[in-house]
Coordinates of C-alpha atoms and ligand atoms in Angstrom, one line a residue:
A138 CA -31.9 -82.2 -3.0
M139 CA -28.7 -80.2 -2.9
V140 CA -27.6 -79.2 1.1
A141 CA -28.6 -75.7 2.1
T142 CA -25.1 -73.8 3.2
R143 CA -25.3 -71.0 5.6
A144 CA -24.7 -67.7 4.3
S145 CA -20.8 -67.3 4.1
E146 CA -19.1 -63.8 4.5
D147 CA -17.4 -63.9 0.8
R148 CA -20.3 -62.4 -1.0
G149 CA -19.1 -63.9 -4.6
T150 CA -19.8 -67.6 -3.8
P151 CA -23.6 -67.8 -3.8
Q152 CA -25.4 -69.6 -1.3
Q153 CA -27.0 -73.2 -3.1
V154 CA -30.6 -74.7 -2.8
D155 CA -33.2 -75.9 -4.4
V156 CA -35.9 -72.8 -3.5
A157 CA -35.4 -69.5 -2.1
V158 CA -38.2 -67.8 -0.4
V159 CA -38.7 -64.0 0.2
G160 CA -40.6 -63.2 3.0
A161 CA -40.8 -65.0 6.7
G162 CA -44.4 -64.1 7.2
F163 CA -47.7 -65.9 7.5
A164 CA -46.6 -67.2 3.7
G165 CA -42.6 -67.9 4.0
L166 CA -42.8 -69.5 7.1
Y167 CA -45.6 -72.4 5.8
L168 CA -43.2 -73.0 2.7
L169 CA -40.2 -73.0 4.7
H170 CA -41.8 -75.7 6.6
R171 CA -43.5 -77.7 3.3
L172 CA -40.8 -77.4 1.4
R173 CA -38.4 -79.1 4.4
K174 CA -40.6 -81.8 4.7
A175 CA -40.7 -82.5 0.9
G176 CA -36.9 -82.7 1.0
L177 CA -36.0 -79.8 -0.5
S178 CA -33.2 -77.8 0.4
A179 CA -34.4 -73.7 0.9
V180 CA -33.3 -70.3 2.4
G181 CA -35.6 -67.8 3.6
L182 CA -34.4 -64.2 2.9
E183 CA -36.4 -61.8 5.1
E184 CA -35.6 -58.0 5.6
A185 CA -37.3 -57.6 8.9
G186 CA -34.9 -58.5 12.2
D187 CA -37.0 -61.6 12.8
V188 CA -40.1 -62.9 11.7
G189 CA -44.0 -62.5 11.3
G190 CA -44.3 -59.7 7.9
T191 CA -47.0 -57.8 8.4
W192 CA -47.2 -58.6 12.2
Y193 CA -43.4 -57.9 12.8
W194 CA -43.9 -53.7 10.9
N195 CA -47.1 -52.7 12.0
R196 CA -46.7 -51.9 15.6
Y197 CA -49.2 -48.9 15.8
P198 CA -51.6 -48.4 18.4
G199 CA -54.7 -51.0 17.9
A200 CA -53.4 -53.0 15.3
R201 CA -55.3 -56.3 15.3
C202 CA -56.3 -58.4 12.7
D203 CA -60.5 -57.6 10.8
I204 CA -61.1 -61.5 10.5
Q205 CA -61.6 -63.3 13.2
T206 CA -58.7 -65.0 14.8
I207 CA -60.2 -68.3 15.2
D208 CA -60.3 -68.2 11.5
Y209 CA -56.4 -66.1 10.7
S210 CA -54.8 -68.8 11.9
Y211 CA -53.0 -71.7 9.9
T212 CA -55.0 -75.4 9.7
F213 CA -52.2 -77.3 8.1
D214 CA -51.2 -79.0 11.4
P215 CA -54.2 -80.0 13.8
E216 CA -51.7 -80.4 16.6
L217 CA -50.5 -76.7 15.9
D218 CA -54.5 -75.4 15.8
K219 CA -55.0 -77.6 19.4
A220 CA -51.5 -76.1 21.1
W221 CA -52.7 -72.6 20.5
T222 CA -55.9 -70.7 21.8
W223 CA -56.2 -67.1 21.4
S224 CA -57.3 -64.8 24.3
E225 CA -59.7 -62.1 22.2
K226 CA -62.1 -62.5 18.9
Y227 CA -59.6 -60.2 17.7
A228 CA -56.2 -60.5 18.1
T229 CA -53.7 -58.2 19.0
Q230 CA -50.5 -57.1 16.7
P231 CA -48.6 -58.4 19.5
E232 CA -50.2 -61.9 19.8
I233 CA -50.2 -62.4 16.4
L234 CA -46.6 -62.0 16.3
R235 CA -46.1 -64.2 19.3
Y236 CA -48.0 -67.2 17.5
L237 CA -46.0 -66.6 14.4
G238 CA -43.0 -67.1 16.6
F239 CA -44.5 -69.8 18.3
V240 CA -44.9 -71.5 15.2
A241 CA -41.1 -70.0 13.5
D242 CA -39.9 -72.3 17.1
R243 CA -41.9 -75.2 17.2
Y244 CA -41.4 -76.2 13.2
D245 CA -37.4 -74.7 14.1
L246 CA -37.7 -72.5 10.9
R247 CA -35.5 -69.6 12.0
R248 CA -32.2 -71.4 11.2
D249 CA -33.7 -71.3 7.6
I250 CA -34.0 -67.6 7.8
R251 CA -31.5 -65.0 6.5
F252 CA -32.9 -61.6 8.6
N253 CA -31.6 -58.2 7.6
T254 CA -31.5 -59.3 4.4
K255 CA -33.3 -57.6 1.4
V256 CA -33.5 -59.1 -1.6
T257 CA -32.5 -56.3 -4.6
E258 CA -32.5 -58.2 -7.8
A259 CA -33.1 -61.7 -9.4
K260 CA -32.2 -63.2 -12.6
W261 CA -33.1 -66.7 -14.4
D262 CA -29.9 -68.4 -16.0
E263 CA -31.1 -70.0 -18.9
T264 CA -28.2 -72.4 -19.4
A265 CA -28.3 -73.3 -15.6
E266 CA -32.0 -73.1 -15.3
R267 CA -31.4 -71.2 -11.6
W268 CA -32.4 -68.0 -10.6
L269 CA -29.8 -65.9 -9.0
I270 CA -30.9 -63.8 -6.5
T271 CA -29.1 -61.0 -5.0
T272 CA -29.4 -59.7 -1.6
S273 CA -28.8 -56.0 0.5
S274 CA -26.3 -59.1 3.0
G275 CA -24.5 -61.5 2.9
A276 CA -24.2 -64.1 0.0
P277 CA -26.1 -64.4 -3.6
V278 CA -28.5 -67.1 -3.5
S279 CA -28.4 -69.5 -6.9
C280 CA -32.4 -71.7 -6.9
R281 CA -34.0 -73.9 -8.8
H282 CA -36.9 -72.1 -7.7
Y283 CA -37.6 -68.7 -6.7
I284 CA -40.9 -67.7 -4.4
M285 CA -42.1 -64.3 -3.6
A286 CA -44.1 -64.7 -0.4
T287 CA -43.4 -60.7 -0.2
G288 CA -46.9 -59.7 1.3
C289 CA -49.5 -58.1 -0.4
L290 CA -49.6 -55.2 1.9
S291 CA -45.8 -54.7 3.1
A292 CA -44.7 -51.8 0.7
P293 CA -46.1 -48.5 2.7
K294 CA -47.1 -46.1 -0.1
P295 CA -43.8 -43.0 0.7
P296 CA -45.7 -39.6 1.2
E297 CA -47.2 -37.6 -1.4
I298 CA -46.6 -34.5 -0.2
D299 CA -44.1 -32.1 -0.7
G300 CA -42.3 -30.7 2.5
V301 CA -42.2 -33.8 4.7
K302 CA -38.2 -33.3 5.3
D303 CA -39.6 -29.6 6.2
F304 CA -41.1 -30.8 9.1
K305 CA -39.1 -30.4 12.4
G306 CA -41.5 -32.7 14.5
E307 CA -41.7 -36.3 14.8
V308 CA -42.7 -38.3 11.6
Y309 CA -44.2 -41.8 12.0
F310 CA -45.6 -44.5 9.4
T311 CA -48.2 -46.9 10.5
G312 CA -46.8 -49.6 8.4
R313 CA -43.0 -49.1 10.0
W314 CA -44.0 -48.0 13.8
P315 CA -40.9 -48.3 16.1
H316 CA -40.7 -51.1 18.6
D317 CA -40.4 -49.2 21.5
G318 CA -43.3 -47.4 20.8
V319 CA -44.1 -43.9 20.6
D320 CA -45.0 -41.5 23.7
L321 CA -47.5 -39.1 22.0
A322 CA -49.0 -37.9 25.8
G323 CA -49.1 -33.8 25.6
K324 CA -48.4 -33.7 21.9
R325 CA -50.3 -32.0 19.3
V326 CA -50.6 -35.1 16.2
A327 CA -52.0 -35.6 13.2
V328 CA -53.0 -38.6 11.5
I329 CA -52.9 -38.4 7.5
G330 CA -54.9 -41.3 6.1
T331 CA -58.6 -42.9 7.3
G332 CA -57.9 -46.4 5.9
S333 CA -57.7 -49.4 8.3
S334 CA -54.4 -48.5 10.1
G335 CA -55.9 -45.1 10.8
I336 CA -59.5 -46.1 11.6
Q337 CA -57.6 -49.0 14.6
S338 CA -55.8 -46.4 15.4
I339 CA -56.9 -42.7 16.1
P340 CA -59.2 -43.7 19.0
L341 CA -56.1 -44.8 21.0
I342 CA -53.8 -41.8 20.0
A343 CA -56.8 -39.3 20.7
E344 CA -56.8 -40.8 24.2
Q345 CA -53.0 -40.0 24.9
A346 CA -53.0 -36.7 22.7
A347 CA -53.1 -33.1 23.4
H348 CA -54.9 -33.0 20.8
L349 CA -55.4 -34.6 17.2
T350 CA -56.2 -33.6 13.7
V351 CA -57.3 -36.2 11.3
F352 CA -56.7 -35.5 7.7
Q353 CA -59.3 -37.6 5.9
R354 CA -59.5 -37.8 1.7
T355 CA -61.6 -40.8 1.6
P356 CA -64.1 -41.7 4.3
N357 CA -64.5 -45.5 4.6
F358 CA -67.3 -47.3 5.8
A359 CA -66.1 -48.8 9.3
L360 CA -68.0 -51.6 11.6
P361 CA -67.9 -51.9 15.2
A362 CA -65.5 -54.8 16.4
H363 CA -67.4 -56.1 19.6
N364 CA -64.3 -57.4 20.6
G365 CA -64.0 -59.5 23.4
P366 CA -63.8 -63.3 23.9
A367 CA -64.2 -65.4 20.8
P368 CA -68.2 -65.6 20.5
S369 CA -69.8 -68.7 21.5
D370 CA -71.3 -69.7 18.5
R371 CA -68.9 -69.4 16.6
M372 CA -66.9 -71.1 18.7
E373 CA -69.3 -73.7 19.2
L374 CA -69.3 -74.6 15.8
F375 CA -65.8 -74.6 15.6
Q376 CA -64.5 -76.8 18.8
S377 CA -67.4 -79.3 17.7
D378 CA -65.8 -80.6 14.0
R379 CA -63.1 -79.0 13.9
A380 CA -62.0 -80.6 10.6
A381 CA -65.0 -80.1 8.8
Y382 CA -65.1 -76.1 9.7
R383 CA -61.7 -75.8 8.6
A384 CA -62.8 -77.7 5.5
Q385 CA -66.0 -75.2 5.3
A386 CA -63.5 -71.8 5.1
R387 CA -61.4 -73.7 2.5
Q388 CA -64.6 -74.0 -0.1
S389 CA -66.2 -70.8 1.2
M390 CA -66.3 -67.4 -1.1
A391 CA -64.3 -65.3 1.8
G392 CA -62.1 -68.1 3.6
V393 CA -64.6 -67.7 6.5
P394 CA -67.1 -70.3 6.9
Y395 CA -70.6 -68.7 6.4
P396 CA -73.2 -70.3 4.1
Q397 CA -73.9 -68.7 0.8
Q398 CA -76.5 -66.3 1.2
T399 CA -79.9 -67.0 -1.5
A400 CA -82.9 -64.6 -0.3
V401 CA -82.1 -60.9 -2.7
S402 CA -82.9 -57.7 -0.8
W403 CA -86.6 -57.3 -2.8
Q404 CA -87.5 -60.4 -1.4
L405 CA -87.3 -59.3 2.2
S406 CA -89.5 -56.9 3.8
D407 CA -88.5 -53.4 5.7
A408 CA -88.3 -55.0 8.7
E409 CA -86.4 -58.3 7.6
R410 CA -84.3 -56.3 6.1
R411 CA -83.4 -54.3 9.2
E412 CA -83.9 -57.3 11.7
R413 CA -80.7 -59.0 9.5
F414 CA -79.1 -55.9 9.4
E415 CA -79.2 -55.5 13.1
R416 CA -77.9 -58.9 14.2
A417 CA -74.7 -58.7 11.8
W418 CA -74.0 -55.5 13.0
A419 CA -74.1 -56.7 16.5
A420 CA -72.1 -59.7 15.3
G421 CA -69.1 -57.5 15.1
D422 CA -67.8 -59.5 11.9
L423 CA -66.5 -57.9 8.9
V424 CA -67.5 -60.8 6.6
H425 CA -70.6 -61.8 8.3
I426 CA -71.9 -57.8 7.1
L427 CA -70.2 -58.5 3.6
S428 CA -71.8 -61.2 2.8
Q429 CA -75.0 -62.7 5.1
L430 CA -77.6 -59.6 4.6
W431 CA -79.1 -60.6 1.0
A432 CA -77.6 -62.5 -1.4
D433 CA -77.6 -59.1 -4.1
Q434 CA -75.6 -57.1 -1.8
A435 CA -72.6 -57.4 -3.6
V436 CA -73.2 -57.8 -7.4
D437 CA -76.0 -55.4 -7.2
L438 CA -76.0 -51.7 -6.8
D439 CA -79.8 -51.4 -5.4
G440 CA -79.3 -54.4 -3.0
N441 CA -75.8 -52.5 -1.9
R442 CA -77.2 -49.3 -1.4
I443 CA -79.7 -50.5 1.2
V444 CA -76.4 -51.7 3.1
Q445 CA -74.8 -48.4 2.6
D446 CA -78.2 -46.2 4.2
L447 CA -78.0 -48.6 7.0
I448 CA -74.4 -48.0 7.7
R449 CA -74.6 -44.4 7.3
E450 CA -78.0 -44.2 9.4
K451 CA -75.2 -45.8 12.2
I452 CA -72.8 -43.1 11.8
R453 CA -75.1 -40.4 11.8
A454 CA -75.9 -41.7 15.4
A455 CA -72.8 -41.8 17.0
V456 CA -71.2 -38.4 15.7
N457 CA -72.8 -35.2 17.5
D458 CA -71.6 -33.0 15.1
P459 CA -73.4 -33.1 11.5
E460 CA -71.0 -31.5 9.5
T461 CA -68.6 -34.3 10.7
A462 CA -70.7 -37.3 10.3
A463 CA -71.3 -35.8 7.1
A464 CA -68.0 -35.9 6.4
L465 CA -67.2 -39.4 8.2
M466 CA -70.0 -41.0 5.6
P467 CA -68.7 -42.7 2.4
D468 CA -70.7 -42.1 -0.7
D469 CA -68.3 -42.6 -3.5
H470 CA -68.2 -46.3 -3.6
P471 CA -70.3 -49.5 -3.1
F472 CA -70.4 -50.8 0.4
G473 CA -67.4 -53.9 0.3
A474 CA -66.2 -52.2 -3.3
K475 CA -63.2 -51.2 -1.0
R476 CA -62.1 -52.9 2.0
P477 CA -64.1 -51.7 4.7
C478 CA -62.8 -51.6 8.3
L479 CA -63.5 -53.1 11.2
E480 CA -63.6 -49.9 14.0
T481 CA -63.4 -49.7 18.4
N482 CA -64.7 -46.5 19.1
Y483 CA -63.8 -44.8 15.7
Y484 CA -66.7 -42.7 15.6
T485 CA -67.4 -41.8 18.6
T486 CA -63.8 -40.1 19.1
Y487 CA -64.7 -37.7 17.3
N488 CA -67.2 -36.3 20.2
R489 CA -64.3 -35.9 22.0
P490 CA -63.0 -32.1 23.0
N491 CA -59.8 -33.3 21.8
V492 CA -60.4 -34.7 17.8
S493 CA -60.7 -32.3 14.6
L494 CA -61.4 -34.1 11.3
V495 CA -60.1 -32.0 8.3
N496 CA -62.1 -32.8 5.1
L497 CA -60.1 -32.9 2.3
R498 CA -62.0 -33.1 -0.1
Q499 CA -62.9 -29.6 0.8
E500 CA -59.5 -27.9 1.3
P501 CA -56.6 -30.6 0.5
I502 CA -53.7 -30.7 2.2
K503 CA -50.7 -27.4 -0.2
A504 CA -47.9 -28.8 1.7
I505 CA -45.8 -29.9 4.9
T506 CA -44.3 -27.4 6.7
A507 CA -41.9 -26.9 9.5
S508 CA -44.7 -26.2 12.3
G509 CA -47.2 -28.7 10.9
I510 CA -49.6 -28.8 8.0
S511 CA -51.0 -26.5 5.6
T512 CA -54.1 -26.8 3.4
G513 CA -54.0 -23.6 2.2
K514 CA -57.1 -22.5 4.0
R515 CA -55.4 -23.3 7.7
N516 CA -52.5 -24.0 9.1
F517 CA -52.0 -26.8 11.3
D518 CA -49.0 -26.5 13.5
V519 CA -48.3 -29.9 14.9
D520 CA -45.7 -31.9 16.9
V521 CA -46.1 -35.6 15.1
I522 CA -47.4 -36.3 12.0
V523 CA -48.7 -40.0 11.6
F524 CA -49.1 -41.5 7.8
A525 CA -51.8 -44.0 8.2
T526 CA -51.6 -44.0 4.1
G527 CA -51.6 -47.7 3.4
F528 CA -49.7 -49.7 0.9
D529 CA -48.4 -49.9 -2.6
A530 CA -50.7 -53.2 -2.6
M531 CA -50.4 -56.9 -4.0
T532 CA -47.9 -55.6 -6.7
G533 CA -45.4 -53.2 -4.7
A534 CA -43.3 -55.0 -2.9
I535 CA -42.8 -57.7 -6.0
R536 CA -41.6 -54.4 -8.0
A537 CA -39.6 -53.3 -5.5
V538 CA -37.2 -56.4 -6.4
H539 CA -35.8 -54.6 -9.6
P540 CA -35.5 -56.3 -11.8
I541 CA -36.5 -59.6 -11.5
T542 CA -35.5 -60.9 -15.1
G543 CA -36.9 -63.8 -16.8
R544 CA -36.4 -65.6 -20.1
G545 CA -34.4 -63.8 -22.9
G546 CA -33.7 -61.1 -20.7
K547 CA -37.4 -59.9 -20.4
S548 CA -37.7 -58.0 -16.8
L549 CA -40.9 -58.4 -15.0
S550 CA -41.7 -54.7 -14.9
D551 CA -42.0 -54.6 -18.7
V552 CA -44.2 -57.0 -18.5
W553 CA -46.3 -55.5 -16.5
A554 CA -46.2 -52.6 -17.7
Q555 CA -49.8 -52.5 -18.4
G556 CA -50.7 -53.5 -15.0
P557 CA -49.8 -57.4 -13.5
Q558 CA -49.8 -60.3 -15.6
S559 CA -50.1 -64.0 -14.4
Y560 CA -51.7 -67.1 -14.7
L561 CA -53.8 -68.2 -11.6
G562 CA -52.0 -65.2 -9.6
L563 CA -48.9 -67.6 -9.0
T564 CA -46.9 -68.1 -11.9
V565 CA -45.7 -65.7 -14.7
E566 CA -45.0 -66.4 -18.5
G567 CA -41.7 -66.0 -19.4
F568 CA -40.5 -66.4 -15.6
P569 CA -40.3 -70.5 -15.8
N570 CA -39.9 -71.2 -11.7
F571 CA -41.0 -68.3 -10.6
F572 CA -43.9 -68.0 -8.0
M573 CA -45.9 -65.7 -6.3
I574 CA -48.0 -66.4 -2.9
T575 CA -51.1 -64.2 -3.0
G576 CA -49.9 -62.9 -6.2
P577 CA -52.0 -60.3 -8.2
G578 CA -55.0 -62.5 -10.3
S579 CA -55.4 -65.0 -7.0
P580 CA -58.5 -63.9 -3.9
S581 CA -55.4 -62.7 -2.1
V582 CA -56.8 -59.5 -0.1
L583 CA -60.2 -60.8 -0.7
S584 CA -60.4 -63.1 1.3
N585 CA -59.2 -64.8 4.7
M586 CA -55.1 -64.6 3.6
A587 CA -54.5 -67.2 6.2
V588 CA -56.9 -69.8 4.2
S589 CA -55.5 -68.1 0.6
I590 CA -51.7 -68.6 1.5
E591 CA -52.1 -72.1 2.8
Q592 CA -53.8 -73.0 -0.4
H593 CA -51.2 -71.3 -2.4
V594 CA -48.3 -72.7 -0.2
D595 CA -49.7 -76.1 -0.6
W596 CA -50.4 -75.7 -4.1
V597 CA -46.6 -74.7 -5.6
V598 CA -44.7 -77.3 -2.7
D599 CA -47.4 -80.1 -4.2
R600 CA -45.9 -79.0 -7.5
L601 CA -42.6 -78.4 -6.7
V602 CA -42.3 -82.0 -5.6
A603 CA -44.4 -83.4 -8.4
L604 CA -42.0 -82.0 -10.9
R605 CA -38.9 -83.1 -9.6
D606 CA -40.7 -86.9 -9.0
A607 CA -41.4 -86.8 -12.5
G608 CA -37.8 -85.4 -13.5
F609 CA -38.5 -82.0 -15.2
T610 CA -36.6 -79.2 -14.1
T611 CA -38.5 -76.1 -15.6
I612 CA -42.2 -75.0 -14.7
E613 CA -44.1 -72.0 -16.7
P614 CA -47.4 -70.8 -17.9
T615 CA -48.3 -70.5 -21.7
E616 CA -48.8 -67.6 -23.1
T617 CA -52.6 -68.8 -24.3
A618 CA -53.1 -69.9 -20.6
Q619 CA -52.2 -66.3 -19.0
A620 CA -54.7 -64.4 -21.4
G621 CA -56.9 -66.7 -20.7
W622 CA -56.6 -66.1 -16.8
A623 CA -57.2 -62.0 -17.5
R624 CA -60.0 -62.7 -19.8
H625 CA -61.5 -64.7 -17.1
M626 CA -60.4 -62.5 -14.1
A627 CA -62.3 -59.9 -16.1
D628 CA -65.5 -61.5 -16.2
C629 CA -65.9 -62.3 -13.1
S630 CA -65.0 -59.0 -11.9
M631 CA -68.4 -57.7 -14.0
L632 CA -70.5 -59.5 -12.2
T633 CA -69.5 -57.7 -8.9
L634 CA -69.7 -54.4 -7.9
H635 CA -65.5 -53.9 -7.1
R636 CA -64.9 -52.2 -10.4
L637 CA -67.0 -49.4 -9.6
A638 CA -64.5 -48.2 -6.8
N639 CA -61.2 -46.9 -7.2
T640 CA -59.0 -48.0 -4.5
W641 CA -56.1 -49.8 -3.4
Y642 CA -57.7 -53.0 -4.9
T643 CA -57.2 -51.1 -8.7
G644 CA -54.2 -49.2 -7.6
A645 CA -55.6 -45.6 -7.3
N646 CA -54.1 -44.8 -4.0
V647 CA -50.5 -44.7 -5.8
P648 CA -50.4 -42.0 -7.9
G649 CA -49.0 -43.5 -11.5
K650 CA -50.0 -46.9 -10.6
V651 CA -51.9 -48.4 -13.6
Q652 CA -55.3 -49.0 -12.8
G653 CA -57.1 -52.5 -13.1
L654 CA -58.7 -54.8 -10.2
M655 CA -55.4 -56.8 -9.0
P656 CA -57.6 -59.6 -6.7
Y657 CA -59.2 -62.3 -8.3
T658 CA -63.2 -61.9 -7.6
G659 CA -64.3 -65.4 -8.5
G660 CA -63.9 -66.2 -4.4
V661 CA -61.6 -68.5 -2.2
G662 CA -63.7 -72.0 -2.8
P663 CA -63.9 -71.8 -6.7
Y664 CA -60.4 -70.6 -7.0
R665 CA -59.2 -73.8 -4.8
S666 CA -61.5 -76.0 -7.4
I667 CA -59.5 -74.3 -10.7
C668 CA -56.2 -74.6 -9.2
D669 CA -56.8 -78.6 -8.3
E670 CA -58.7 -78.9 -12.0
V671 CA -55.3 -77.7 -13.8
V672 CA -53.4 -80.3 -11.8
S673 CA -55.9 -82.9 -12.8
R674 CA -55.9 -82.2 -16.2
G675 CA -52.2 -82.8 -16.6
M676 CA -51.3 -79.0 -15.7
L677 CA -53.4 -77.3 -17.9
G678 CA -51.8 -74.3 -19.4
F679 CA -48.6 -75.2 -18.4
K680 CA -45.1 -75.8 -20.1
L681 CA -42.7 -78.5 -17.8
S682 CA -39.6 -79.2 -19.4
Ligands
FAD968 P1 -46.1 -59.7 5.0 O1 -46.8 -60.8 6.3 O2 -46.0 -58.8 4.4 O3 -44.9 -60.7 4.7 C1 -44.3 -60.3 3.7 C2 -42.6 -60.3 4.3 O4 -41.5 -60.4 3.2 C3 -41.9 -59.1 5.0 O5 -41.8 -59.6 6.0 C4 -41.1 -58.3 4.4 O6 -40.4 -57.6 5.0 C5 -40.4 -59.2 3.2 N1 -40.1 -58.5 1.8 C6 -41.1 -58.3 1.4 N2 -40.2 -57.2 0.1 C7 -39.0 -58.0 0.5 C8 -37.4 -58.3 -0.2 N3 -37.3 -57.9 -1.6 N4 -36.2 -59.0 0.5 C9 -36.8 -59.5 1.4 N5 -37.9 -59.1 2.6 C10 -38.8 -58.9 1.7 N6 -55.4 -60.2 6.8 C11 -56.3 -61.3 6.9 O7 -56.4 -62.1 6.4 N7 -57.0 -60.9 8.0 C12 -56.5 -59.7 8.4 O8 -57.4 -59.3 9.7 C13 -55.5 -58.7 8.1 N8 -54.7 -57.7 8.9 C14 -54.2 -56.7 8.4 C15 -53.8 -56.1 9.2 C16 -52.7 -55.6 8.8 C17 -52.4 -54.0 9.9 C18 -52.1 -55.6 7.7 C19 -51.1 -54.4 7.0 C20 -52.4 -56.2 6.7 C21 -53.5 -57.3 7.7 N9 -54.0 -58.7 7.1 C22 -54.8 -59.1 7.0 C23 -53.3 -58.4 5.3 C24 -51.9 -59.3 6.0 O9 -50.9 -58.9 5.1 C25 -51.6 -60.8 5.6 O10 -53.0 -61.7 6.7 C26 -50.9 -61.8 5.6 O11 -50.2 -61.5 7.1 C27 -49.8 -61.6 4.7 O12 -48.4 -62.7 5.3 P2 -47.6 -62.8 3.9 O13 -46.5 -63.5 4.6 O14 -47.8 -63.1 2.5 O15 -47.2 -61.3 3.6

């Protein structure tokens, strides 16, 4: 392995490493740790000023994970697992950021990371069999392998509305929240967007603001978090046999250890269904309610509609004003086909006298003006606009590095012109030694991402080691394998309800983005088995040289 050299002031002389890792979030940190242990030199390139990724950028009020934190953790080192105890069932952003900082310290990872360094271009040099990575500051990087750990939800979507620049007040994005916080006391605040970030922040913003106006295009299903101490039944399971608990998560559908349900909705009586639903509702757990009601809830519309009705009933009961309640009830997508949210006081926030909801289905935003937001029907004068409008998910951060040039001068954006193509969501034909962590085509956002990230990183680093030990220098999927994966992805998605919703899973939230379901819907456990089978069958679908 070559010795990593520190970025020199000389921007012309590339830093030479075996592997360049872009991103220092959950994925990038674990990659750097594994690569070092494997004796491969690596540099982390990170746009932010420190580690954390998602948890560095998303500092808005109420930012938390929505997978229980005992599950949303690294599991690669049992000692690390024991060295850290989460204070809550769903940890806040500051606590998760502290955890990632703790991990960076424990394994001394920061010394290999160049912060405030954005990767702008990447080019495969066919003769040298190396990638040349261009950065916004410091030396470029020459590396054998180029790994994008750039995150699925890291490229905030730019506002689609005219006039943002004309607005005289303050503008914030939940995904780029100021580190010193924002004082909203006594201010008239507008929040645009009711996805996860909106639903988490709205109740807290409402407590501070003089008045809060929420602009909603699509209502989401939101379930109570019932946050507090980690629930004792889950903790007992976890602590009685941590290794078995983690192993079950890895083989599960969503990366959280729950059994597969076998009873279908029509085998259960109304009373039994209601009992199951109320139990799930009280558990305050996304994966529980997404997977533990009945076997057909995510694959059959009839089984799904029963869940939808039960949730809408809850919304109706929580919100005093019937018109507001009706506007908050999702009716355009199956439950789970779009990422549901976890909420704390979200629906009841609309019962406050200082909160109002604008239904953009009835009066779309026409423009942002100097003084606020105009829908054409009404003008809303505000002091602050908060964009909680989400991300260019899964492909946004990858495509933002432009161009990524592979063999024969082909650019990734051309290859992906009709939507992302990949083998296993990890690699792309024509782009040797290029890897994506939780890329489009992998379970990614349909899973507990801590589990998916560890699986991807382990698989990639193990492959790089095997490649090196066998004396190969390049790895690349075949065209046939990539086409086969697309076919398999499509087959799997025909079995679930995800295809029936236009969401950020399909690119529908970004104007002009090619439409198609991006994550693999076959489940975390089956996906892991496939990746393992590829290896055990002699790197099936890959060309090595
Ligand atoms: P990220 O954490 O997104 O890190 C990617 C890093 O790459 C960023 O720091 C970014 O600055 C950097 N980067 C990107 N492009 C470049 C470039 N060109 N040059 C240099 N650096 C670059 N998942 C769950 O499983 N459970 C949850 O409860 C959960 N909650 C979430 C809550 C919020 C508010 C958000 C936004 C996401 C949540 N997620 C959750 C998804 C979350 O993104 C992943 O769990 C995980 O943090 C992703 O880690 P990552 O390292 O892959 O990517």
